[in-house]
Amino acid sequence: ICNTHALRTQGIARGRDVSRDALREKERKIGELRRRVEELEAERERDKVVIGSLRRERSLRVGKGEESVGAKGEEWLEGEVWKDG
């Protein structure tokens, strides 16, 4: 009876340790994913700023008559053809 009780207690302790390790790993993964989300959100904001800047720059050029867009989506700027890319 004593041996059975000791084995059961050891099994419970091992199970508890495995559960704690799994929880630590889960928390580590959550932290890693949160950091990745923050990186992606920051990258998205940078892209928004760049796109806005490019749009403003393009609208200024169009307003000055420096640029027009060809039938196939090619941009004509000061006599040169620039392919959309």
PDB file of N, CA and C in Angstrom:
ATOM      1  N   ILE A   1       0.844  -1.200   0.000  1.00  0.00           N
ATOM      2  CA  ILE A   1       0.000   0.000   0.000  1.00  0.00           C
ATOM      3  C   ILE A   1       0.878   1.249   0.000  1.00  0.00           C
ATOM      4  N   CYS A   2       1.907   1.250   0.771  1.00  0.00           N
ATOM      5  CA  CYS A   2       2.800   2.409   0.833  1.00  0.00           C
ATOM      6  C   CYS A   2       3.465   2.654  -0.521  1.00  0.00           C
ATOM      7  N   ASN A   3       3.890   1.568  -1.192  1.00  0.00           N
ATOM      8  CA  ASN A   3       4.540   1.689  -2.490  1.00  0.00           C
ATOM      9  C   ASN A   3       3.570   2.250  -3.532  1.00  0.00           C
ATOM     10  N   THR A   4       2.322   1.791  -3.511  1.00  0.00           N
ATOM     11  CA  THR A   4       1.310   2.279  -4.447  1.00  0.00           C
ATOM     12  C   THR A   4       1.078   3.771  -4.240  1.00  0.00           C
ATOM     13  N   HIS A   5       0.992   4.169  -2.993  1.00  0.00           N
ATOM     14  CA  HIS A   5       0.783   5.586  -2.679  1.00  0.00           C
ATOM     15  C   HIS A   5       1.967   6.423  -3.172  1.00  0.00           C
ATOM     16  N   ALA A   6       3.180   5.938  -2.970  1.00  0.00           N
ATOM     17  CA  ALA A   6       4.382   6.665  -3.397  1.00  0.00           C
ATOM     18  C   ALA A   6       4.413   6.796  -4.925  1.00  0.00           C
ATOM     19  N   LEU A   7       4.072   5.710  -5.634  1.00  0.00           N
ATOM     20  CA  LEU A   7       4.055   5.759  -7.096  1.00  0.00           C
ATOM     21  C   LEU A   7       3.003   6.740  -7.601  1.00  0.00           C
ATOM     22  N   ARG A   8       1.855   6.730  -6.968  1.00  0.00           N
ATOM     23  CA  ARG A   8       0.787   7.658  -7.360  1.00  0.00           C
ATOM     24  C   ARG A   8       1.236   9.098  -7.142  1.00  0.00           C
ATOM     25  N   THR A   9       1.872   9.354  -6.018  1.00  0.00           N
ATOM     26  CA  THR A   9       2.352  10.699  -5.706  1.00  0.00           C
ATOM     27  C   THR A   9       3.410  11.141  -6.720  1.00  0.00           C
ATOM     28  N   GLN A  10       4.306  10.223  -7.094  1.00  0.00           N
ATOM     29  CA  GLN A  10       5.318  10.549  -8.103  1.00  0.00           C
ATOM     30  C   GLN A  10       4.667  10.859  -9.456  1.00  0.00           C
ATOM     31  N   GLY A  11       3.663  10.094  -9.806  1.00  0.00           N
ATOM     32  CA  GLY A  11       2.948  10.327 -11.067  1.00  0.00           C
ATOM     33  C   GLY A  11       2.272  11.682 -11.085  1.00  0.00           C
ATOM     34  N   ILE A  12       1.684  12.044  -9.959  1.00  0.00           N
ATOM     35  CA  ILE A  12       1.030  13.354  -9.857  1.00  0.00           C
ATOM     36  C   ILE A  12       2.070  14.466  -9.996  1.00  0.00           C
ATOM     37  N   ALA A  13       3.208  14.301  -9.344  1.00  0.00           N
ATOM     38  CA  ALA A  13       4.267  15.312  -9.416  1.00  0.00           C
ATOM     39  C   ALA A  13       4.785  15.451 -10.846  1.00  0.00           C
ATOM     40  N   ARG A  14       4.993  14.321 -11.525  1.00  0.00           N
ATOM     41  CA  ARG A  14       5.459  14.371 -12.918  1.00  0.00           C
ATOM     42  C   ARG A  14       4.431  15.054 -13.816  1.00  0.00           C
ATOM     43  N   GLY A  15       3.173  14.711 -13.625  1.00  0.00           N
ATOM     44  CA  GLY A  15       2.108  15.332 -14.416  1.00  0.00           C
ATOM     45  C   GLY A  15       2.054  16.832 -14.197  1.00  0.00           C
ATOM     46  N   ARG A  16       2.223  17.241 -12.946  1.00  0.00           N
ATOM     47  CA  ARG A  16       2.228  18.666 -12.616  1.00  0.00           C
ATOM     48  C   ARG A  16       3.399  19.367 -13.300  1.00  0.00           C
ATOM     49  N   ASP A  17       4.574  18.735 -13.277  1.00  0.00           N
ATOM     50  CA  ASP A  17       5.753  19.325 -13.920  1.00  0.00           C
ATOM     51  C   ASP A  17       5.570  19.439 -15.434  1.00  0.00           C
ATOM     52  N   VAL A  18       5.000  18.404 -16.041  1.00  0.00           N
ATOM     53  CA  VAL A  18       4.748  18.434 -17.482  1.00  0.00           C
ATOM     54  C   VAL A  18       3.761  19.545 -17.809  1.00  0.00           C
ATOM     55  N   SER A  19       2.724  19.686 -16.988  1.00  0.00           N
ATOM     56  CA  SER A  19       1.731  20.744 -17.210  1.00  0.00           C
ATOM     57  C   SER A  19       2.363  22.123 -17.081  1.00  0.00           C
ATOM     58  N   ARG A  20       3.225  22.300 -16.103  1.00  0.00           N
ATOM     59  CA  ARG A  20       3.907  23.590 -15.928  1.00  0.00           C
ATOM     60  C   ARG A  20       4.799  23.905 -17.122  1.00  0.00           C
ATOM     61  N   ASP A  21       5.528  22.892 -17.601  1.00  0.00           N
ATOM     62  CA  ASP A  21       6.387  23.101 -18.773  1.00  0.00           C
ATOM     63  C   ASP A  21       5.562  23.478 -19.997  1.00  0.00           C
ATOM     64  N   ALA A  22       4.436  22.800 -20.183  1.00  0.00           N
ATOM     65  CA  ALA A  22       3.567  23.102 -21.328  1.00  0.00           C
ATOM     66  C   ALA A  22       3.026  24.523 -21.221  1.00  0.00           C
ATOM     67  N   LEU A  23       2.660  24.946 -20.017  1.00  0.00           N
ATOM     68  CA  LEU A  23       2.151  26.300 -19.809  1.00  0.00           C
ATOM     69  C   LEU A  23       3.235  27.340 -20.100  1.00  0.00           C
ATOM     70  N   ARG A  24       4.461  27.078 -19.645  1.00  0.00           N
ATOM     71  CA  ARG A  24       5.571  27.998 -19.930  1.00  0.00           C
ATOM     72  C   ARG A  24       5.801  28.122 -21.437  1.00  0.00           C
ATOM     73  N   GLU A  25       5.774  26.988 -22.132  1.00  0.00           N
ATOM     74  CA  GLU A  25       5.976  26.998 -23.580  1.00  0.00           C
ATOM     75  C   GLU A  25       4.857  27.765 -24.273  1.00  0.00           C
ATOM     76  N   LYS A  26       3.638  27.571 -23.808  1.00  0.00           N
ATOM     77  CA  LYS A  26       2.493  28.283 -24.388  1.00  0.00           C
ATOM     78  C   LYS A  26       2.640  29.792 -24.172  1.00  0.00           C
ATOM     79  N   GLU A  27       3.040  30.199 -22.972  1.00  0.00           N
ATOM     80  CA  GLU A  27       3.227  31.622 -22.679  1.00  0.00           C
ATOM     81  C   GLU A  27       4.366  32.211 -23.512  1.00  0.00           C
ATOM     82  N   ARG A  28       5.437  31.435 -23.720  1.00  0.00           N
ATOM     83  CA  ARG A  28       6.551  31.888 -24.553  1.00  0.00           C
ATOM     84  C   ARG A  28       6.080  32.105 -25.989  1.00  0.00           C
ATOM     85  N   LYS A  29       5.303  31.166 -26.501  1.00  0.00           N
ATOM     86  CA  LYS A  29       4.796  31.261 -27.871  1.00  0.00           C
ATOM     87  C   LYS A  29       3.857  32.461 -28.016  1.00  0.00           C
ATOM     88  N   ILE A  30       3.004  32.690 -27.026  1.00  0.00           N
ATOM     89  CA  ILE A  30       2.097  33.844 -27.058  1.00  0.00           C
ATOM     90  C   ILE A  30       2.902  35.142 -27.098  1.00  0.00           C
ATOM     91  N   GLY A  31       3.940  35.233 -26.278  1.00  0.00           N
ATOM     92  CA  GLY A  31       4.797  36.422 -26.284  1.00  0.00           C
ATOM     93  C   GLY A  31       5.462  36.635 -27.630  1.00  0.00           C
ATOM     94  N   GLU A  32       5.941  35.541 -28.224  1.00  0.00           N
ATOM     95  CA  GLU A  32       6.577  35.616 -29.542  1.00  0.00           C
ATOM     96  C   GLU A  32       5.582  36.101 -30.597  1.00  0.00           C
ATOM     97  N   LEU A  33       4.368  35.572 -30.562  1.00  0.00           N
ATOM     98  CA  LEU A  33       3.348  35.978 -31.532  1.00  0.00           C
ATOM     99  C   LEU A  33       2.929  37.432 -31.328  1.00  0.00           C
ATOM    100  N   ARG A  34       2.846  37.873 -30.081  1.00  0.00           N
ATOM    101  CA  ARG A  34       2.502  39.279 -29.814  1.00  0.00           C
ATOM    102  C   ARG A  34       3.564  40.213 -30.373  1.00  0.00           C
ATOM    103  N   ARG A  35       4.833  39.850 -30.189  1.00  0.00           N
ATOM    104  CA  ARG A  35       5.919  40.671 -30.747  1.00  0.00           C
ATOM    105  C   ARG A  35       5.827  40.712 -32.269  1.00  0.00           C
ATOM    106  N   ARG A  36       5.510  39.580 -32.878  1.00  0.00           N
ATOM    107  CA  ARG A  36       5.389  39.531 -34.338  1.00  0.00           C
ATOM    108  C   ARG A  36       4.235  40.406 -34.814  1.00  0.00           C
ATOM    109  N   VAL A  37       3.111  40.374 -34.091  1.00  0.00           N
ATOM    110  CA  VAL A  37       1.965  41.222 -34.442  1.00  0.00           C
ATOM    111  C   VAL A  37       2.366  42.690 -34.362  1.00  0.00           C
ATOM    112  N   GLU A  38       3.092  43.068 -33.310  1.00  0.00           N
ATOM    113  CA  GLU A  38       3.543  44.455 -33.167  1.00  0.00           C
ATOM    114  C   GLU A  38       4.459  44.855 -34.327  1.00  0.00           C
ATOM    115  N   GLU A  39       5.358  43.944 -34.722  1.00  0.00           N
ATOM    116  CA  GLU A  39       6.250  44.231 -35.852  1.00  0.00           C
ATOM    117  C   GLU A  39       5.449  44.439 -37.132  1.00  0.00           C
ATOM    118  N   LEU A  40       4.483  43.567 -37.366  1.00  0.00           N
ATOM    119  CA  LEU A  40       3.676  43.671 -38.585  1.00  0.00           C
ATOM    120  C   LEU A  40       2.828  44.935 -38.591  1.00  0.00           C
ATOM    121  N   GLU A  41       2.278  45.301 -37.429  1.00  0.00           N
ATOM    122  CA  GLU A  41       1.487  46.534 -37.353  1.00  0.00           C
ATOM    123  C   GLU A  41       2.359  47.755 -37.619  1.00  0.00           C
ATOM    124  N   ALA A  42       3.581  47.757 -37.078  1.00  0.00           N
ATOM    125  CA  ALA A  42       4.500  48.873 -37.321  1.00  0.00           C
ATOM    126  C   ALA A  42       4.874  48.942 -38.802  1.00  0.00           C
ATOM    127  N   GLU A  43       5.118  47.786 -39.402  1.00  0.00           N
ATOM    128  CA  GLU A  43       5.438  47.747 -40.833  1.00  0.00           C
ATOM    129  C   GLU A  43       4.265  48.264 -41.662  1.00  0.00           C
ATOM    130  N   ARG A  44       3.071  47.897 -41.269  1.00  0.00           N
ATOM    131  CA  ARG A  44       1.872  48.365 -41.979  1.00  0.00           C
ATOM    132  C   ARG A  44       1.747  49.882 -41.899  1.00  0.00           C
ATOM    133  N   GLU A  45       1.999  50.445 -40.725  1.00  0.00           N
ATOM    134  CA  GLU A  45       1.929  51.899 -40.563  1.00  0.00           C
ATOM    135  C   GLU A  45       2.985  52.590 -41.425  1.00  0.00           C
ATOM    136  N   ARG A  46       4.202  52.024 -41.454  1.00  0.00           N
ATOM    137  CA  ARG A  46       5.255  52.603 -42.310  1.00  0.00           C
ATOM    138  C   ARG A  46       4.832  52.561 -43.773  1.00  0.00           C
ATOM    139  N   ASP A  47       4.250  51.440 -44.181  1.00  0.00           N
ATOM    140  CA  ASP A  47       3.796  51.317 -45.572  1.00  0.00           C
ATOM    141  C   ASP A  47       2.714  52.337 -45.889  1.00  0.00           C
ATOM    142  N   LYS A  48       1.800  52.576 -44.940  1.00  0.00           N
ATOM    143  CA  LYS A  48       0.747  53.578 -45.155  1.00  0.00           C
ATOM    144  C   LYS A  48       1.356  54.958 -45.379  1.00  0.00           C
ATOM    145  N   VAL A  49       2.364  55.293 -44.589  1.00  0.00           N
ATOM    146  CA  VAL A  49       3.023  56.593 -44.721  1.00  0.00           C
ATOM    147  C   VAL A  49       3.703  56.704 -46.084  1.00  0.00           C
ATOM    148  N   VAL A  50       4.407  55.661 -46.486  1.00  0.00           N
ATOM    149  CA  VAL A  50       5.098  55.680 -47.778  1.00  0.00           C
ATOM    150  C   VAL A  50       4.095  55.796 -48.914  1.00  0.00           C
ATOM    151  N   ILE A  51       3.026  55.014 -48.859  1.00  0.00           N
ATOM    152  CA  ILE A  51       2.008  55.059 -49.913  1.00  0.00           C
ATOM    153  C   ILE A  51       1.371  56.440 -49.980  1.00  0.00           C
ATOM    154  N   GLY A  52       1.045  57.012 -48.824  1.00  0.00           N
ATOM    155  CA  GLY A  52       0.473  58.359 -48.801  1.00  0.00           C
ATOM    156  C   GLY A  52       1.413  59.377 -49.406  1.00  0.00           C
ATOM    157  N   SER A  53       2.686  59.256 -49.083  1.00  0.00           N
ATOM    158  CA  SER A  53       3.683  60.174 -49.630  1.00  0.00           C
ATOM    159  C   SER A  53       3.790  60.029 -51.145  1.00  0.00           C
ATOM    160  N   LEU A  54       3.809  58.802 -51.618  1.00  0.00           N
ATOM    161  CA  LEU A  54       3.884  58.571 -53.065  1.00  0.00           C
ATOM    162  C   LEU A  54       2.646  59.099 -53.779  1.00  0.00           C
ATOM    163  N   ARG A  55       1.490  58.920 -53.161  1.00  0.00           N
ATOM    164  CA  ARG A  55       0.254  59.428 -53.774  1.00  0.00           C
ATOM    165  C   ARG A  55       0.264  60.954 -53.843  1.00  0.00           C
ATOM    166  N   ARG A  56       0.714  61.598 -52.768  1.00  0.00           N
ATOM    167  CA  ARG A  56       0.783  63.063 -52.770  1.00  0.00           C
ATOM    168  C   ARG A  56       1.762  63.543 -53.835  1.00  0.00           C
ATOM    169  N   GLU A  57       2.902  62.883 -53.902  1.00  0.00           N
ATOM    170  CA  GLU A  57       3.909  63.253 -54.901  1.00  0.00           C
ATOM    171  C   GLU A  57       3.356  63.070 -56.314  1.00  0.00           C
ATOM    172  N   ARG A  58       2.654  61.993 -56.543  1.00  0.00           N
ATOM    173  CA  ARG A  58       2.079  61.735 -57.866  1.00  0.00           C
ATOM    174  C   ARG A  58       1.013  62.773 -58.200  1.00  0.00           C
ATOM    175  N   SER A  59       0.164  63.103 -57.234  1.00  0.00           N
ATOM    176  CA  SER A  59      -0.892  64.082 -57.506  1.00  0.00           C
ATOM    177  C   SER A  59      -0.294  65.455 -57.793  1.00  0.00           C
ATOM    178  N   LEU A  60       0.817  65.779 -57.158  1.00  0.00           N
ATOM    179  CA  LEU A  60       1.480  67.051 -57.450  1.00  0.00           C
ATOM    180  C   LEU A  60       2.018  67.065 -58.873  1.00  0.00           C
ATOM    181  N   ARG A  61       2.598  65.933 -59.307  1.00  0.00           N
ATOM    182  CA  ARG A  61       3.115  65.852 -60.672  1.00  0.00           C
ATOM    183  C   ARG A  61       1.988  65.922 -61.687  1.00  0.00           C
ATOM    184  N   VAL A  62       0.891  65.244 -61.415  1.00  0.00           N
ATOM    185  CA  VAL A  62      -0.253  65.262 -62.330  1.00  0.00           C
ATOM    186  C   VAL A  62      -0.827  66.667 -62.391  1.00  0.00           C
ATOM    187  N   GLY A  63      -0.883  67.351 -61.256  1.00  0.00           N
ATOM    188  CA  GLY A  63      -1.394  68.714 -61.213  1.00  0.00           C
ATOM    189  C   GLY A  63      -0.547  69.675 -62.013  1.00  0.00           C
ATOM    190  N   LYS A  64       0.749  69.398 -62.126  1.00  0.00           N
ATOM    191  CA  LYS A  64       1.648  70.253 -62.904  1.00  0.00           C
ATOM    192  C   LYS A  64       1.692  69.838 -64.364  1.00  0.00           C
ATOM    193  N   GLY A  65       0.984  68.774 -64.717  1.00  0.00           N
ATOM    194  CA  GLY A  65       0.966  68.311 -66.093  1.00  0.00           C
ATOM    195  C   GLY A  65       2.217  67.559 -66.499  1.00  0.00           C
ATOM    196  N   GLU A  66       2.992  67.109 -65.547  1.00  0.00           N
ATOM    197  CA  GLU A  66       4.237  66.417 -65.861  1.00  0.00           C
ATOM    198  C   GLU A  66       4.027  64.946 -66.179  1.00  0.00           C
ATOM    199  N   GLU A  67       2.888  64.398 -65.793  1.00  0.00           N
ATOM    200  CA  GLU A  67       2.724  62.961 -65.901  1.00  0.00           C
ATOM    201  C   GLU A  67       1.350  62.626 -66.464  1.00  0.00           C
ATOM    202  N   SER A  68       1.288  61.614 -67.270  1.00  0.00           N
ATOM    203  CA  SER A  68       0.005  61.051 -67.676  1.00  0.00           C
ATOM    204  C   SER A  68       0.161  59.547 -67.725  1.00  0.00           C
ATOM    205  N   VAL A  69      -0.947  58.832 -67.711  1.00  0.00           N
ATOM    206  CA  VAL A  69      -0.898  57.378 -67.688  1.00  0.00           C
ATOM    207  C   VAL A  69      -1.328  56.855 -69.040  1.00  0.00           C
ATOM    208  N   GLY A  70      -0.536  55.943 -69.610  1.00  0.00           N
ATOM    209  CA  GLY A  70      -0.840  55.355 -70.909  1.00  0.00           C
ATOM    210  C   GLY A  70      -1.970  54.344 -70.818  1.00  0.00           C
ATOM    211  N   ALA A  71      -2.432  53.878 -71.967  1.00  0.00           N
ATOM    212  CA  ALA A  71      -3.559  52.952 -72.038  1.00  0.00           C
ATOM    213  C   ALA A  71      -3.246  51.617 -71.385  1.00  0.00           C
ATOM    214  N   LYS A  72      -1.991  51.195 -71.399  1.00  0.00           N
ATOM    215  CA  LYS A  72      -1.620  49.901 -70.830  1.00  0.00           C
ATOM    216  C   LYS A  72      -1.112  50.042 -69.400  1.00  0.00           C
ATOM    217  N   GLY A  73      -1.395  51.127 -68.740  1.00  0.00           N
ATOM    218  CA  GLY A  73      -0.932  51.334 -67.376  1.00  0.00           C
ATOM    219  C   GLY A  73       0.491  51.837 -67.299  1.00  0.00           C
ATOM    220  N   GLU A  74       1.045  52.270 -68.412  1.00  0.00           N
ATOM    221  CA  GLU A  74       2.394  52.809 -68.414  1.00  0.00           C
ATOM    222  C   GLU A  74       2.338  54.282 -68.046  1.00  0.00           C
ATOM    223  N   GLU A  75       3.262  54.698 -67.234  1.00  0.00           N
ATOM    224  CA  GLU A  75       3.316  56.105 -66.853  1.00  0.00           C
ATOM    225  C   GLU A  75       4.294  56.826 -67.768  1.00  0.00           C
ATOM    226  N   TRP A  76       3.871  57.951 -68.298  1.00  0.00           N
ATOM    227  CA  TRP A  76       4.714  58.772 -69.158  1.00  0.00           C
ATOM    228  C   TRP A  76       5.175  59.968 -68.340  1.00  0.00           C
ATOM    229  N   LEU A  77       6.472  60.125 -68.219  1.00  0.00           N
ATOM    230  CA  LEU A  77       7.010  61.221 -67.433  1.00  0.00           C
ATOM    231  C   LEU A  77       8.135  61.866 -68.229  1.00  0.00           C
ATOM    232  N   GLU A  78       7.946  63.111 -68.592  1.00  0.00           N
ATOM    233  CA  GLU A  78       8.955  63.873 -69.322  1.00  0.00           C
ATOM    234  C   GLU A  78       9.492  63.100 -70.522  1.00  0.00           C
ATOM    235  N   GLY A  79       8.589  62.518 -71.314  1.00  0.00           N
ATOM    236  CA  GLY A  79       8.978  61.845 -72.544  1.00  0.00           C
ATOM    237  C   GLY A  79       9.491  60.428 -72.381  1.00  0.00           C
ATOM    238  N   GLU A  80       9.563  59.895 -71.156  1.00  0.00           N
ATOM    239  CA  GLU A  80      10.050  58.534 -70.948  1.00  0.00           C
ATOM    240  C   GLU A  80       8.891  57.642 -70.531  1.00  0.00           C
ATOM    241  N   VAL A  81       8.986  56.364 -70.829  1.00  0.00           N
ATOM    242  CA  VAL A  81       7.957  55.404 -70.426  1.00  0.00           C
ATOM    243  C   VAL A  81       8.442  54.689 -69.173  1.00  0.00           C
ATOM    244  N   TRP A  82       7.616  54.699 -68.141  1.00  0.00           N
ATOM    245  CA  TRP A  82       7.909  53.988 -66.900  1.00  0.00           C
ATOM    246  C   TRP A  82       6.854  52.919 -66.748  1.00  0.00           C
ATOM    247  N   LYS A  83       7.245  51.681 -66.681  1.00  0.00           N
ATOM    248  CA  LYS A  83       6.291  50.586 -66.499  1.00  0.00           C
ATOM    249  C   LYS A  83       5.837  50.552 -65.045  1.00  0.00           C
ATOM    250  N   ASP A  84       4.531  50.285 -64.845  1.00  0.00           N
ATOM    251  CA  ASP A  84       4.048  50.065 -63.485  1.00  0.00           C
ATOM    252  C   ASP A  84       4.683  48.784 -62.988  1.00  0.00           C
ATOM    253  N   GLY A  85       5.115  48.775 -61.742  1.00  0.00           N
ATOM    254  CA  GLY A  85       5.772  47.567 -61.290  1.00  0.00           C
ATOM    255  C   GLY A  85       5.528  47.315 -59.911  1.00  0.00           C
TER     256      GLY A  85
END
